[in-house]
Every structure is written in C-alpha cells, then in structure tokens.
XYZ file of C-alpha atoms in Angstrom:
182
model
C 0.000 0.000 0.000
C 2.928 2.371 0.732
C 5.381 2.304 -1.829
C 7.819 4.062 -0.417
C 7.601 2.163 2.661
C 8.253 -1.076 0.507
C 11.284 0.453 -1.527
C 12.413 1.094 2.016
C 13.305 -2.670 2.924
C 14.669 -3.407 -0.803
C 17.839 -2.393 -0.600
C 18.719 -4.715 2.365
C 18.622 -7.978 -0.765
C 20.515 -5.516 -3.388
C 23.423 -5.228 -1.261
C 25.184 -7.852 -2.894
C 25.743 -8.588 -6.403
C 24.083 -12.047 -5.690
C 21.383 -11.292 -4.706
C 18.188 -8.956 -6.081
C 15.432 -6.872 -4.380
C 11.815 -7.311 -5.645
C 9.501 -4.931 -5.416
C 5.528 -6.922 -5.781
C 2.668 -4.760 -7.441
C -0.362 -6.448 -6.668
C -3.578 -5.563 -8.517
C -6.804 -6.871 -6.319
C -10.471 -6.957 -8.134
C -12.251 -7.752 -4.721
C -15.666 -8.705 -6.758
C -13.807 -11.056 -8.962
C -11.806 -13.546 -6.626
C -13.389 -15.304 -3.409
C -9.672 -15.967 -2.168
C -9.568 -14.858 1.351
C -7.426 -11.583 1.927
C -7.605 -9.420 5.057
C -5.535 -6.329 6.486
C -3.498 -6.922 9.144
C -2.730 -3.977 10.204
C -4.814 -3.327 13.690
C -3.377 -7.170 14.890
C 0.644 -6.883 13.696
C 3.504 -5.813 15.431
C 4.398 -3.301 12.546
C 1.304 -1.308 12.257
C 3.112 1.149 10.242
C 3.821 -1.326 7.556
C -0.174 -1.633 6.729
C 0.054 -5.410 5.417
C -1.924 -7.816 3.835
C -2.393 -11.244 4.358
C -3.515 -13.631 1.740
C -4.670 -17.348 2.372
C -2.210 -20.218 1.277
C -3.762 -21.273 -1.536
C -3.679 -17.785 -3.617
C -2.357 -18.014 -6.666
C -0.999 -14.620 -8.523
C -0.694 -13.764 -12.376
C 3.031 -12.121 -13.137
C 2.671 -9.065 -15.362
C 5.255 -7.079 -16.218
C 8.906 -7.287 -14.767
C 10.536 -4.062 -15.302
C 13.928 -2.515 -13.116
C 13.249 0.150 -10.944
C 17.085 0.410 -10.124
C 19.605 -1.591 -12.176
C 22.725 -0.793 -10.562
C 21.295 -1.679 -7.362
C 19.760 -5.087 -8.690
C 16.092 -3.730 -7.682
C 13.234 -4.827 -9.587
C 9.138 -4.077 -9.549
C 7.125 -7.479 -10.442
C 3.411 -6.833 -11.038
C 0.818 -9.462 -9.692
C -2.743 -9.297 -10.155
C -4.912 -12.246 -7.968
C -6.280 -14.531 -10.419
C -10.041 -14.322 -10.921
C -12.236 -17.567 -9.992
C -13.267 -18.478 -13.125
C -9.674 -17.446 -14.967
C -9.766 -20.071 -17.772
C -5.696 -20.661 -18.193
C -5.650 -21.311 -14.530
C -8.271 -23.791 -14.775
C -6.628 -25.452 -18.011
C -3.354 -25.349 -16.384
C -4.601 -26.951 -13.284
C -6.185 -29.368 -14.913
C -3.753 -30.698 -16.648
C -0.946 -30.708 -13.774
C -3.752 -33.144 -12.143
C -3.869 -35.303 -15.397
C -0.141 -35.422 -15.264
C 0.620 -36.094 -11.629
C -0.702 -39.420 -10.863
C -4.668 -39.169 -11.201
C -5.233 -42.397 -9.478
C -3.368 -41.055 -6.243
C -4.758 -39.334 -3.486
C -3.310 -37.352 -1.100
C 0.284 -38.054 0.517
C 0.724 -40.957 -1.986
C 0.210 -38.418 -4.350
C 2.889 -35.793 -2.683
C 5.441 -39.537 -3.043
C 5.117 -40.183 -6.345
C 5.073 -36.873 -7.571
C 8.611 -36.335 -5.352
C 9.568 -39.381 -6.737
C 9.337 -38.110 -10.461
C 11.113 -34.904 -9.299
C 13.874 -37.340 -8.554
C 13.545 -36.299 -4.572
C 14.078 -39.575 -3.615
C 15.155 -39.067 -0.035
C 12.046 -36.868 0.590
C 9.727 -39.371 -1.065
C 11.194 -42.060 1.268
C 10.556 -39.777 4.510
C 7.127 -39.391 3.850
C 6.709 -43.282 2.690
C 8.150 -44.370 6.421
C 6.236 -41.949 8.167
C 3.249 -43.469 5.859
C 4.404 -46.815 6.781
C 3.926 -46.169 10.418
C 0.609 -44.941 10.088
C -0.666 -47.454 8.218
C -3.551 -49.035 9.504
C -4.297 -51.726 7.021
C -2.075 -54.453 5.143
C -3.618 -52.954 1.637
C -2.198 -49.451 2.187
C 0.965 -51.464 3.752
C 1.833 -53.404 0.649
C 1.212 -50.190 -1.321
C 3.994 -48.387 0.509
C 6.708 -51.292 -0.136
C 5.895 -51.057 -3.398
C 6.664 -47.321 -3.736
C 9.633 -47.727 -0.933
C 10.747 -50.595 -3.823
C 10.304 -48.120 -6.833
C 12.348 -45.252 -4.673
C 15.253 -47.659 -4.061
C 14.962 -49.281 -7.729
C 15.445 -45.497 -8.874
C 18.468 -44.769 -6.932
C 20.109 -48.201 -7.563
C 20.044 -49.991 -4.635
C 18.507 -52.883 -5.815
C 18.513 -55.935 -3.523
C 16.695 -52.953 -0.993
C 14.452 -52.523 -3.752
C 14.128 -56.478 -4.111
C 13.272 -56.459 -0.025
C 10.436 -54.061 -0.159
C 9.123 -55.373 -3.433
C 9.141 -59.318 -1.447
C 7.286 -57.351 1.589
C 4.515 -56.034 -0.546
C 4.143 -59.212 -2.482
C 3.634 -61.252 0.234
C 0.632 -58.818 1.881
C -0.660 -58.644 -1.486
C -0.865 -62.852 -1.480
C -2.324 -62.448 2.099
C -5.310 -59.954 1.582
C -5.839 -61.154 -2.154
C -6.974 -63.963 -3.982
C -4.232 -65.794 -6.242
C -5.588 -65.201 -9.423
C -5.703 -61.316 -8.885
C -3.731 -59.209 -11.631
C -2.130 -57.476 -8.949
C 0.089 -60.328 -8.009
C-alpha cells in the first residue's frame, strides 16, 4: 500500500551482487476472486507497515517485470490475484492433475510426484512416516511397493528387491491368487 515504505526494505537484498530486491505490485479486483485476503494492520507488530495477508492457496498472475534500479539489482514485479473463473488457470490446473498421478490421493500423491522430481530421499521420509501410520495391510503393501520403486530409482537394488518381497507377500495375504495385482 505504501510504496515508499516497501522500496524502504529493498535495498537490504541488493546489497550484494548475488542477490536482487523485488519490489511486488499487486492488482486486487475484490468482486472477482473469493480468495480470502484481510488487512493486518490493527493485529501486527508493525502497524506502520499496513500489510496484507492472503490465504495459502492464492495463486498470482506475473505481469510485467521491469527494473526500478539496475545498478542496485532492484526490480518491480506486477501481480494481479487470479479471478475464480480465470480459464488458463483452470486449463493449467487441470492438466498438472492429469499429469501427476490421477489415481493417487493425497500423501501418496505428494510420493510419487517427489519421486518423479527425482527427490528420492524426501519421497522415502514421507513413505516411512506413511508406513507407520498405516492401519491396514492394503495401504501397507502399497507403501513397499513405492519404498521398492524409490530404491529401484536410486540403484540400490537388492533394498528394492526387499520391499518389493514385503509387498508381495501382503498382497498374497489380503488377495486372492488369481488377482492381476500379483
């Protein structure tokens, strides 16, 4: 709301050559977006600063990049709140949920999709922690399997062998032997 305020803190990330200060525009239409936004200002320590908090799900369209200072690395990025019924977003969105696992839910979803990023020691966190909270032997053989996959991918292969052998043998347990998944 206060520009001048704003180009205040920017020059504390232009202070080295590395690094770049960024000043954000950000265009609301209030009647066009049911995102939740709210002041902050009467409830922060930094009344002065008059700021704005938006919910974690809001998702921004970048506009124009231009330099406001290009000696001192300082740029102004302009964001305007995408509108609910913003057709890109919706195609985009769309198709980043056709092309990350469809069939997945959830943190199985979060796995594989770290998996494909090739964050294999991430994926593997959140399949252990899975593992522990697993309250059936289906979701248990489906974690193996995945824990197999992550360890296939990295090369370690007689791991990935052991956690493929675990699922298998829930998967002869809980199904019957002439299901395809076995």
């Amino acid at each position: 709301k206060d520009r001048n305020l704003s180009l205040f803190y920017t020059p504390q990330g232009a202070t080295s050559p590395d690094l770049v200060g960024i000043l954000f525009v950000i265009s609301i239409t209030p009647a066009d977006s049911t995102t939740p936004f709210a002041s902050i200002a009467d409830v922060s320590c930094f009344h002065e600063e008059d700021e704005v908090l938006f919910s974690m799900h809001t998702i921004f369209r970048i506009g124009d990049i231009k330099p406001i200072d290009e000696k001192n690395h300082l740029y102004e990025v302009n964001l305007t709140l995408t509108s609910d019924n913003d057709e890109d977003l919706r195609t985009l969105t769309d198709r980043i949920q056709q092309e990350t696992f469809p069939h997945s839910r959830g943190w199985y979803r979060l796995g594989q999709l770290l998996q494909k990023m090739g964050q294999f020691n991430k994926a593997q966190q959140l399949y252990d922690i899975l593992l522990t909270q697993a309250t059936n032997e289906s979701d248990k053989a489906s974690i193996y399997h995945h824990l197999g996959s992550i360890k296939n991918n990295q090369g370690a292969y007689q791991k990935a062998l052991t956690y493929y052998e675990k699922s298998l043998a829930i998967k002869q347990k809980i199904l019957p032997s002439n299901h395809p998944a076995l």
